[in-house]
CSV table of C-alpha atoms in Angstrom, one decimal:
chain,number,residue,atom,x,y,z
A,797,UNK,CA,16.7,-18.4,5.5
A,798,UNK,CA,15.8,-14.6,5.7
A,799,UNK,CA,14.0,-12.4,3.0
A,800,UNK,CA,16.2,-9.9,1.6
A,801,UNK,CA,14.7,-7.1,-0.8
A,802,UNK,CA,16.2,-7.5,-3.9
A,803,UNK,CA,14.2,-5.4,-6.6
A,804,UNK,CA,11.2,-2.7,-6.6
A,805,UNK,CA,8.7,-1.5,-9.2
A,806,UNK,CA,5.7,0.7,-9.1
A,807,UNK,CA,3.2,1.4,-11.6
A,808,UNK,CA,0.8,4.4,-11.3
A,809,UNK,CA,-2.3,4.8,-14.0
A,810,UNK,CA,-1.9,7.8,-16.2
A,811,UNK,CA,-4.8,10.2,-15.3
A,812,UNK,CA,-3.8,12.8,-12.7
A,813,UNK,CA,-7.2,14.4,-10.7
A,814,UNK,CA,-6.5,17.6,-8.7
A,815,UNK,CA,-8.5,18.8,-5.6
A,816,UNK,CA,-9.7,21.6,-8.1
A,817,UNK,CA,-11.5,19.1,-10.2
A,818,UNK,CA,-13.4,16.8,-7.5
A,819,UNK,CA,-14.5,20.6,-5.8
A,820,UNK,CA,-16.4,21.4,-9.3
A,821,UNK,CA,-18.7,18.7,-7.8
A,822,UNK,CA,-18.7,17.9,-4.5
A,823,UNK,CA,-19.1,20.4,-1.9
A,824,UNK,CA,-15.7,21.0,-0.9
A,825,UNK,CA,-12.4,23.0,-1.7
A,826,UNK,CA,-8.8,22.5,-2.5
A,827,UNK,CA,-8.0,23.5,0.6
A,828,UNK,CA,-10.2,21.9,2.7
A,829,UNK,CA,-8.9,18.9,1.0
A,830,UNK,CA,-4.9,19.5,1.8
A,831,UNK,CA,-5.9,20.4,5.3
A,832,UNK,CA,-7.4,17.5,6.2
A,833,UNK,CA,-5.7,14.9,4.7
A,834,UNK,CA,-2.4,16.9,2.9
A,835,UNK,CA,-3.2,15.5,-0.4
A,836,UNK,CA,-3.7,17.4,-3.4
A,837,UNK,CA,-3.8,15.4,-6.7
A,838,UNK,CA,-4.2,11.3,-6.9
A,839,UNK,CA,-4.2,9.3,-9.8
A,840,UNK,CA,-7.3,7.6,-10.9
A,841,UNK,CA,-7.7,4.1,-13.2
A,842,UNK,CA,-9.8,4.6,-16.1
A,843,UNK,CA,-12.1,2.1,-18.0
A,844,UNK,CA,-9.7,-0.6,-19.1
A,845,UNK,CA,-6.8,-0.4,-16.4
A,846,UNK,CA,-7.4,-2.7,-13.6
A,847,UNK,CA,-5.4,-4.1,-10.8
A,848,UNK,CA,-4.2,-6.9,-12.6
A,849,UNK,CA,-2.5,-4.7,-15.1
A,850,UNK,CA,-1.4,-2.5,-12.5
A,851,UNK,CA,0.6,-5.5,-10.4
A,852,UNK,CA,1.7,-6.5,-13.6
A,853,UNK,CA,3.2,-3.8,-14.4
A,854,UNK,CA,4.6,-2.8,-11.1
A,855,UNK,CA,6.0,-6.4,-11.2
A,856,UNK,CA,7.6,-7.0,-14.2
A,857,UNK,CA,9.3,-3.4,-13.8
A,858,UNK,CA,10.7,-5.2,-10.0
A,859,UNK,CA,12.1,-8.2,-12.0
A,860,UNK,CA,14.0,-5.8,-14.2
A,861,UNK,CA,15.4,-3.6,-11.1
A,862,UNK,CA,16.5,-6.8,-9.4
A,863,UNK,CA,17.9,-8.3,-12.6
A,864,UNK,CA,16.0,-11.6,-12.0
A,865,UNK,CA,13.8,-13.2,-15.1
A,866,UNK,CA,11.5,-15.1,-12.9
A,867,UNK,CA,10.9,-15.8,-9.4
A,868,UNK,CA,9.2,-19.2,-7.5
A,869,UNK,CA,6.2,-17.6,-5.9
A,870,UNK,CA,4.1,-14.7,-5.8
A,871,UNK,CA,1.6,-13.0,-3.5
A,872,UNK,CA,-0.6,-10.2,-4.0
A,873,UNK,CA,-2.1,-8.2,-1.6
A,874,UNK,CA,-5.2,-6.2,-3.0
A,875,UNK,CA,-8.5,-5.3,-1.7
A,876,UNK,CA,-10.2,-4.5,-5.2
A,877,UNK,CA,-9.6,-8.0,-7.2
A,878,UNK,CA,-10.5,-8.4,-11.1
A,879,UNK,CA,-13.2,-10.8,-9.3
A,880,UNK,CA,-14.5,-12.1,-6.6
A,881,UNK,CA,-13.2,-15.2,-7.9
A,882,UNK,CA,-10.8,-16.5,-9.2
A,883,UNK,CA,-7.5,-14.5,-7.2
A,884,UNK,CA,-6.4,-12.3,-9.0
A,885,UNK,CA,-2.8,-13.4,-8.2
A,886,UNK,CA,-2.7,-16.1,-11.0
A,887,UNK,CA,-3.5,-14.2,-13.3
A,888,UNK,CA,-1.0,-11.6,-12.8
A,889,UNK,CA,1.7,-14.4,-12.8
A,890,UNK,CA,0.3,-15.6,-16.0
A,891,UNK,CA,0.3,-11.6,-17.5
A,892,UNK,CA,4.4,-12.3,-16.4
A,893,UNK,CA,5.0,-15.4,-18.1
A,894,UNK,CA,5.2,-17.6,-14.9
A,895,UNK,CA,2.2,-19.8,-14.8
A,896,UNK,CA,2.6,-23.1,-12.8
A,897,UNK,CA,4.1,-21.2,-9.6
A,898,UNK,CA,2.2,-21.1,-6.8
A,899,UNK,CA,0.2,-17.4,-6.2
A,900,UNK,CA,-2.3,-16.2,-3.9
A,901,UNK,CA,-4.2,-13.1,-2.8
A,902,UNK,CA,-3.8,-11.7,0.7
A,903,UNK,CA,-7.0,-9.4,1.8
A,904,UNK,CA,-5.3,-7.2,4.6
A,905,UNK,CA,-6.9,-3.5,3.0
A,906,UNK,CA,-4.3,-1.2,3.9
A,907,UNK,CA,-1.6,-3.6,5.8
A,908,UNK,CA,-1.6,-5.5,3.2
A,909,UNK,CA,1.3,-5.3,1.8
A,910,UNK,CA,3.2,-5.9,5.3
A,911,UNK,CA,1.1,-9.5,5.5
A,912,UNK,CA,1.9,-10.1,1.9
A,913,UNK,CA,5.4,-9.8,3.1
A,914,UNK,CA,5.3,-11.9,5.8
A,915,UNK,CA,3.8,-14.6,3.9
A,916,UNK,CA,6.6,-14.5,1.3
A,917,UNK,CA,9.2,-14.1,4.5
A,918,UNK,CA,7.9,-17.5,5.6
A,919,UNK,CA,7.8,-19.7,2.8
A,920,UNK,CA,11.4,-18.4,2.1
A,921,UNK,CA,12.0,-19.6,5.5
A,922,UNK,CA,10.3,-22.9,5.2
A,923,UNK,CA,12.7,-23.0,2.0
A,924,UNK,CA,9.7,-23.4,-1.0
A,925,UNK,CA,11.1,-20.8,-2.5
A,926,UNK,CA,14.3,-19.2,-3.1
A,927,UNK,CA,13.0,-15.7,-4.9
A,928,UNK,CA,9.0,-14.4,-4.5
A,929,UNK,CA,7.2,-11.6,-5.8
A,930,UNK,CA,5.3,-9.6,-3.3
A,931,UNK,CA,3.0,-7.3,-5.0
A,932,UNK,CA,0.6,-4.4,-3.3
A,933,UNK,CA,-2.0,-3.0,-6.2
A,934,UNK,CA,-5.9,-1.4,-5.3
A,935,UNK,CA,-7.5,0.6,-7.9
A,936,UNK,CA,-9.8,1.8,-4.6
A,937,UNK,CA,-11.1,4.8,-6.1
A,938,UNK,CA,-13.6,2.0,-7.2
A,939,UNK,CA,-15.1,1.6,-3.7
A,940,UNK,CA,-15.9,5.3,-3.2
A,941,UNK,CA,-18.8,6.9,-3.4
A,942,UNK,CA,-18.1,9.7,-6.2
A,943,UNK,CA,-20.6,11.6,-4.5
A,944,UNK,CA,-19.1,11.6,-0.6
A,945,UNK,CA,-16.0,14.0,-0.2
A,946,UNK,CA,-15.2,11.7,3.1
A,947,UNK,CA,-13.8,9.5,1.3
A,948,UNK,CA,-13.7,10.5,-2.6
A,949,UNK,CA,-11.0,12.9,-2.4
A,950,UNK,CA,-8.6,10.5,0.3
A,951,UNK,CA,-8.1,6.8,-2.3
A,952,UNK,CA,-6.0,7.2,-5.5
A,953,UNK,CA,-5.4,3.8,-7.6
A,954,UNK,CA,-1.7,2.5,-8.1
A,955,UNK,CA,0.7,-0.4,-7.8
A,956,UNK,CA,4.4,-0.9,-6.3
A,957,UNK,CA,6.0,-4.3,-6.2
A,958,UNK,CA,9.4,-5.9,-4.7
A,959,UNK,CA,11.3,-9.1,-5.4
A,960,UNK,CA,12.5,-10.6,-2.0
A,961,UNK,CA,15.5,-13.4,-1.9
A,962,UNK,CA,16.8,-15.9,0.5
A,963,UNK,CA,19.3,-14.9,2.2
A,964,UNK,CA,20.9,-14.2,5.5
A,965,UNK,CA,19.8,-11.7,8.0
A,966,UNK,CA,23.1,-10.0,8.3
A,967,UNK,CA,22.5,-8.3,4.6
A,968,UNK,CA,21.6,-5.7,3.7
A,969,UNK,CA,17.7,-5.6,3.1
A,970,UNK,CA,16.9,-8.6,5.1
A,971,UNK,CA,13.4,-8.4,6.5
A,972,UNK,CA,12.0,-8.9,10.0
A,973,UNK,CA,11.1,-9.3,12.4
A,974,UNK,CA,7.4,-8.4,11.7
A,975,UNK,CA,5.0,-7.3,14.3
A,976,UNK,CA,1.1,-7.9,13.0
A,977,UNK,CA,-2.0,-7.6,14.7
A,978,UNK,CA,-6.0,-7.8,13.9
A,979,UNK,CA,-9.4,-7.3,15.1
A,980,UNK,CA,-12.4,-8.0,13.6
A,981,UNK,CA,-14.3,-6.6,16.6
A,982,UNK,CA,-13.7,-3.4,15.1
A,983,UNK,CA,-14.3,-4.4,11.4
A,984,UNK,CA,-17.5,-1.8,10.8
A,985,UNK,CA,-15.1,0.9,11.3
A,986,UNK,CA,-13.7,0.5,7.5
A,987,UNK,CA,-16.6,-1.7,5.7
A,988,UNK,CA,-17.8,-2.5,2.6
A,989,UNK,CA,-21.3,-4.0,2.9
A,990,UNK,CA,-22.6,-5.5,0.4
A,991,UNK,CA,-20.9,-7.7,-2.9
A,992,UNK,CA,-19.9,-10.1,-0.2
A,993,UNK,CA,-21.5,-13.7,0.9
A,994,UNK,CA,-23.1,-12.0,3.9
A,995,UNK,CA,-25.1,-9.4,1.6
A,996,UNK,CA,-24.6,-10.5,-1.9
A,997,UNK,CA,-27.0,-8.1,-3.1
A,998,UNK,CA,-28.4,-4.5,-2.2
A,999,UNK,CA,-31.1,-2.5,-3.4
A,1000,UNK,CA,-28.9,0.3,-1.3
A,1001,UNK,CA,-26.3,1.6,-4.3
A,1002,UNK,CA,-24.3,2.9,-1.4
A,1003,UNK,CA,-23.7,-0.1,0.4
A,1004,UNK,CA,-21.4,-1.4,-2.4
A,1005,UNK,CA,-19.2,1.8,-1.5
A,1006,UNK,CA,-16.5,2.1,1.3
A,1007,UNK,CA,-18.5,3.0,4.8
A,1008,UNK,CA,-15.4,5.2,7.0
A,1009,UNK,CA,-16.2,6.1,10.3
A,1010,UNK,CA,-13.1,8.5,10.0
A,1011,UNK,CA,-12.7,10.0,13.8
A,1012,UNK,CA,-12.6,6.3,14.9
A,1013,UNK,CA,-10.6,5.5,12.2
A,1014,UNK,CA,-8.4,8.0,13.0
A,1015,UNK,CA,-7.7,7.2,16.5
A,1016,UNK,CA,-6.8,3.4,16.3
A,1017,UNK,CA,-4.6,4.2,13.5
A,1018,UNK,CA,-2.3,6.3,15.5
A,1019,UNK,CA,-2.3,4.3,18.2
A,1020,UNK,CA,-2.2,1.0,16.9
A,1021,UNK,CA,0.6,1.7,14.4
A,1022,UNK,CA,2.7,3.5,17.2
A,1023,UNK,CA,2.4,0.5,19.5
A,1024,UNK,CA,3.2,-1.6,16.8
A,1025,UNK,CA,6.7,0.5,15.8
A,1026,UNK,CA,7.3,0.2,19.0
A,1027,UNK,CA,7.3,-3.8,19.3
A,1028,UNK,CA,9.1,-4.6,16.3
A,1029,UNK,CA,12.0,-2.0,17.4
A,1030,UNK,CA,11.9,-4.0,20.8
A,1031,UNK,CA,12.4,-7.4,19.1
A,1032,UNK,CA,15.3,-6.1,16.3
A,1033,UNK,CA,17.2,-4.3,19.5
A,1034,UNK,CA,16.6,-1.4,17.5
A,1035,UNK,CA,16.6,2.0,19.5
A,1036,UNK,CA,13.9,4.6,17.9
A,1037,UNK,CA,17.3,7.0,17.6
A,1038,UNK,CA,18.4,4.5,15.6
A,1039,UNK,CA,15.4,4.9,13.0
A,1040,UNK,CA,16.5,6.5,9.8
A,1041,UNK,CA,13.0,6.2,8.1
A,1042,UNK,CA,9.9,5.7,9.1
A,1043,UNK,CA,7.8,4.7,6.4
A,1044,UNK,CA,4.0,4.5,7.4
A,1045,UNK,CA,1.2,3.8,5.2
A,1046,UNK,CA,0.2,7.0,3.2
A,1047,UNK,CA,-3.8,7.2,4.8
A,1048,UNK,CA,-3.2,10.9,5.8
A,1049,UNK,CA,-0.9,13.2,6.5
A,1050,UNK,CA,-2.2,14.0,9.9
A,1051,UNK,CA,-1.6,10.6,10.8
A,1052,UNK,CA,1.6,10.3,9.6
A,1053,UNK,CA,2.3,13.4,11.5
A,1054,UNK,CA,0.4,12.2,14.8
A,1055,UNK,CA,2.0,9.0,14.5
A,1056,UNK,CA,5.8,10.9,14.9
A,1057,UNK,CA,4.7,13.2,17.7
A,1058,UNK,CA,3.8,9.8,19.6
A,1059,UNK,CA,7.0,8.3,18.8
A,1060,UNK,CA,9.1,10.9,19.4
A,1061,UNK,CA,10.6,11.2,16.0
A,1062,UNK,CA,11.4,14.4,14.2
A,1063,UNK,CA,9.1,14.7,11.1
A,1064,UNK,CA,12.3,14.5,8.7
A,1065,UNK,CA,12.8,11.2,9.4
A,1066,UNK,CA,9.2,10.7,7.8
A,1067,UNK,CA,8.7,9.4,4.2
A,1068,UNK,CA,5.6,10.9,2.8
A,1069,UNK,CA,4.2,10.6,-0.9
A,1070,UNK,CA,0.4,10.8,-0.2
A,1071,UNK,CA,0.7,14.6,-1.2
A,1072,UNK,CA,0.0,13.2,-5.2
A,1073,UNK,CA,-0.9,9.7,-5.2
A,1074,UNK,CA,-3.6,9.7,-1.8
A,1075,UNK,CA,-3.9,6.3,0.0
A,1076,UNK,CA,-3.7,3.7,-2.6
A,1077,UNK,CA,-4.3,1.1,0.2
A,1078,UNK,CA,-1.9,-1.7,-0.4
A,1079,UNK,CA,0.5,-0.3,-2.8
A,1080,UNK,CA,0.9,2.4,-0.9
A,1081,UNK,CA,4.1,1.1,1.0
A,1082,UNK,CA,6.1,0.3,-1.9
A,1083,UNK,CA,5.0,3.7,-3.8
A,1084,UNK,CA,6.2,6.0,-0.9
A,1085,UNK,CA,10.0,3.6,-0.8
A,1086,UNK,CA,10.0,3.9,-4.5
A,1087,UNK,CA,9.7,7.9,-4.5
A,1088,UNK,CA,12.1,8.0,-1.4
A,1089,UNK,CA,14.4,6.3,-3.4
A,1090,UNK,CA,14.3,8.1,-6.7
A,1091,UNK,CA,14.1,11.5,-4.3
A,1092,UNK,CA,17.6,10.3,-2.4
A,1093,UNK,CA,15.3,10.5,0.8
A,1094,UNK,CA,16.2,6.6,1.4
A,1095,UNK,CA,19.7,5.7,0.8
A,1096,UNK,CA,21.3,2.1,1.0
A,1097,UNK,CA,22.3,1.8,4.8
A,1098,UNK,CA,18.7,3.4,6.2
A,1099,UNK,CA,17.4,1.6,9.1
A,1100,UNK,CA,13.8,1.3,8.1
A,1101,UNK,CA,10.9,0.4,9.7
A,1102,UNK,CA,7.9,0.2,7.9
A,1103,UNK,CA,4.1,0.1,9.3
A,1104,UNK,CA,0.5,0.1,8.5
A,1105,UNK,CA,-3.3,0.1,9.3
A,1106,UNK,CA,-6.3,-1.0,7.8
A,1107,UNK,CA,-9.4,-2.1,7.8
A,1108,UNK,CA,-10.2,-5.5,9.3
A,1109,UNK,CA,-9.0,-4.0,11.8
A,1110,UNK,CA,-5.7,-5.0,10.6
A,1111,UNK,CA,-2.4,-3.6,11.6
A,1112,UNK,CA,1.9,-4.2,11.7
A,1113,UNK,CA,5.5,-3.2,11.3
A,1114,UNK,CA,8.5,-4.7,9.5
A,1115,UNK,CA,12.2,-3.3,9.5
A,1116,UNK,CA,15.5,-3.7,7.7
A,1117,UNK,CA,18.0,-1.6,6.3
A,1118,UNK,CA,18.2,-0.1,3.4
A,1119,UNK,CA,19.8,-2.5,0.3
A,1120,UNK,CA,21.4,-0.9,-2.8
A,1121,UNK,CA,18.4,-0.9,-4.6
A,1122,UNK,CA,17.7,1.6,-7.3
A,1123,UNK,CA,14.3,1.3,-8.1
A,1124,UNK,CA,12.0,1.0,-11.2
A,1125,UNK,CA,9.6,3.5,-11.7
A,1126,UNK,CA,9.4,3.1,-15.6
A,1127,UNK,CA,5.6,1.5,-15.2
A,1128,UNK,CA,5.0,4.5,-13.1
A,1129,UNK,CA,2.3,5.4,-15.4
A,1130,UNK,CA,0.5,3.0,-18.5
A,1131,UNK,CA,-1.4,3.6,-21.1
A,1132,UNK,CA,-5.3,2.9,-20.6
A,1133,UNK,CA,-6.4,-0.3,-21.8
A,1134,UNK,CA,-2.5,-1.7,-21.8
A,1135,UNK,CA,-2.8,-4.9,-20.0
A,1136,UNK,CA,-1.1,-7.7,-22.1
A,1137,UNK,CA,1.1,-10.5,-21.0
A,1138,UNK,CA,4.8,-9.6,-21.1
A,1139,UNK,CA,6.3,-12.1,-23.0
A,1140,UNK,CA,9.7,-13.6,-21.4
């Protein structure tokens, strides 16, 4: 059985920050900001809205676009759980009404979303489930230093789900292949020290913030992800002319731009939504095709191919074409302090 895409949700927290407002403190400037990394507003989780709401939301808004009332099976990929333990994934299914399914966290940063999805493509394929949730939900913003314009004005908070279904791979919105890489050689590029096993505590406040060696960063990003489009096109005997969309993971706009020039592909072709919601790490994927969508950038028939980068080093691509798929972006924002369990 293949994964077909069958639904999509987002949720976004409701407090919009400018570049205007994070250049009152830190020494920086609107436009230093845009040119760097073309964003110029994010949203940002306040006291009270955590990623579990988020996912949620973001979920239970996917159920509703793909007219389904419960699924068999749900992943979540997130960086920033509730807690270090328990997942956070079970309790999300439990916010939805769904406890007794199987759920898990996958920890991929920024890619993962993509890993997410190939986890739910396989267990679909190994027929233990016939519908899954895959969820992508960080409220990052908590892992930066408020103080360090590297990487305080780039991370916005936010959520964007999809139901996938078994299917066939002829349909539209059938999944795969995937082409997913890592390498934890590289893994102090993108690091946060301490919270973890290895350094549980720190008399260092800043080593329980995000450490980005950005120029590095930078580099394997472009080239990894363009190798990565590359393969996947190879194995799906789809010809880059043949690309509709590409839809990259929103880390910056230069990248996304760098990332086309290596390809070859004219920047129209591009999906882009970090301009007002930054990199929200693993629901970043899902936020961009949700905009696309309700902008009539992505239309059903699209060939697709989506890819990412992250820390870990972690990296991949996905493709399929676009399914009649409307979208729900009615959890696009929630209230602070929202989360309660929907009742089904």
């Amino acid at each position: 059985m293949t994964a077909v895409l069958a639904g999509l949700g987002t949720c976004l927290p409701p407090r919009v920050v400018g570049n205007r407002e994070l250049s009152q403190r830190l020494d920086t400037s609107d436009d230093w900001i845009q040119a760097r990394t073309g964003i110029h507003e994010r949203r940002i989780a306040d006291t009270g809205t955590t990623t579990v709401g988020m996912a949620t939301s973001a979920a239970d808004a996917a159920l509703s676009d793909s007219g389904m009332a419960d699924v068999d099976a749900l992943v979540l990929a997130t960086s920033t759980p509730d807690q270090l333990c328990p997942g956070s994934a079970p309790q999300v299914a439990a916010g939805l009404g769904l406890s007794g399914i199987p759920a898990l966290d996958v920890n991929a940063a920024c890619t993962g979303f993509l890993y997410a999805l190939a986890a739910a493509s396989g267990m679909l394929a190994a027929e233990l489930a016939e519908r899954v949730l895959v969820i992508g939900a960080d409220t990052f913003s908590r892992l930066c230093d408020p103080d360090d314009r590297t990487t305080a004005p780039i991370f916005g908070d936010g959520a964007g789900a999809v139901v996938l279904r078994a299917g066939t791979a002829a349909e539209p919105g059938a999944l795969g292949p995937f082409d997913l890489h890592a390498d934890g050689t590289r893994a102090n590029l993108l690091v946060v020290p301490a919270g973890g096993s290895k350094q549980r505590f720190s008399d260092n406040s800043h080593d329980y913030f995000l450490h980005m060696q950005g120029r590095e960063v930078f580099r394997h990003a472009c080239a990894k992800m363009a190798e990565s489009v590359l393969a996947v096109l190879r194995v799906a005997r789809l010809p880059l002319a043949g690309v509709d969309r590409l839809v990259g993971h929103q880390a910056n706009l230069r990248i996304l731009q760098t990332l086309a020039a290596r390809l070859g592909l004219d920047e129209k072709h591009l999906v882009t939504n970090i301009g007002h919601v930054g990199n929200t790490s693993a629901a970043s994927i899902p936020l961009a095709l949700a905009d696309a969508v309700d902008g009539g950038h992505l239309r059903p028939g699209h060939h697709v191919v989506l890819t990412a980068f992250g820390a870990g080093l972690t990296w991949g691509s996905s493709v399929l074409t676009w399914p009649p798929v409307r979208g729900n972006m009615q959890g696009h924002r929630i209230p602070e302090d929202s989360y309660e369990p929907v009742v089904r």
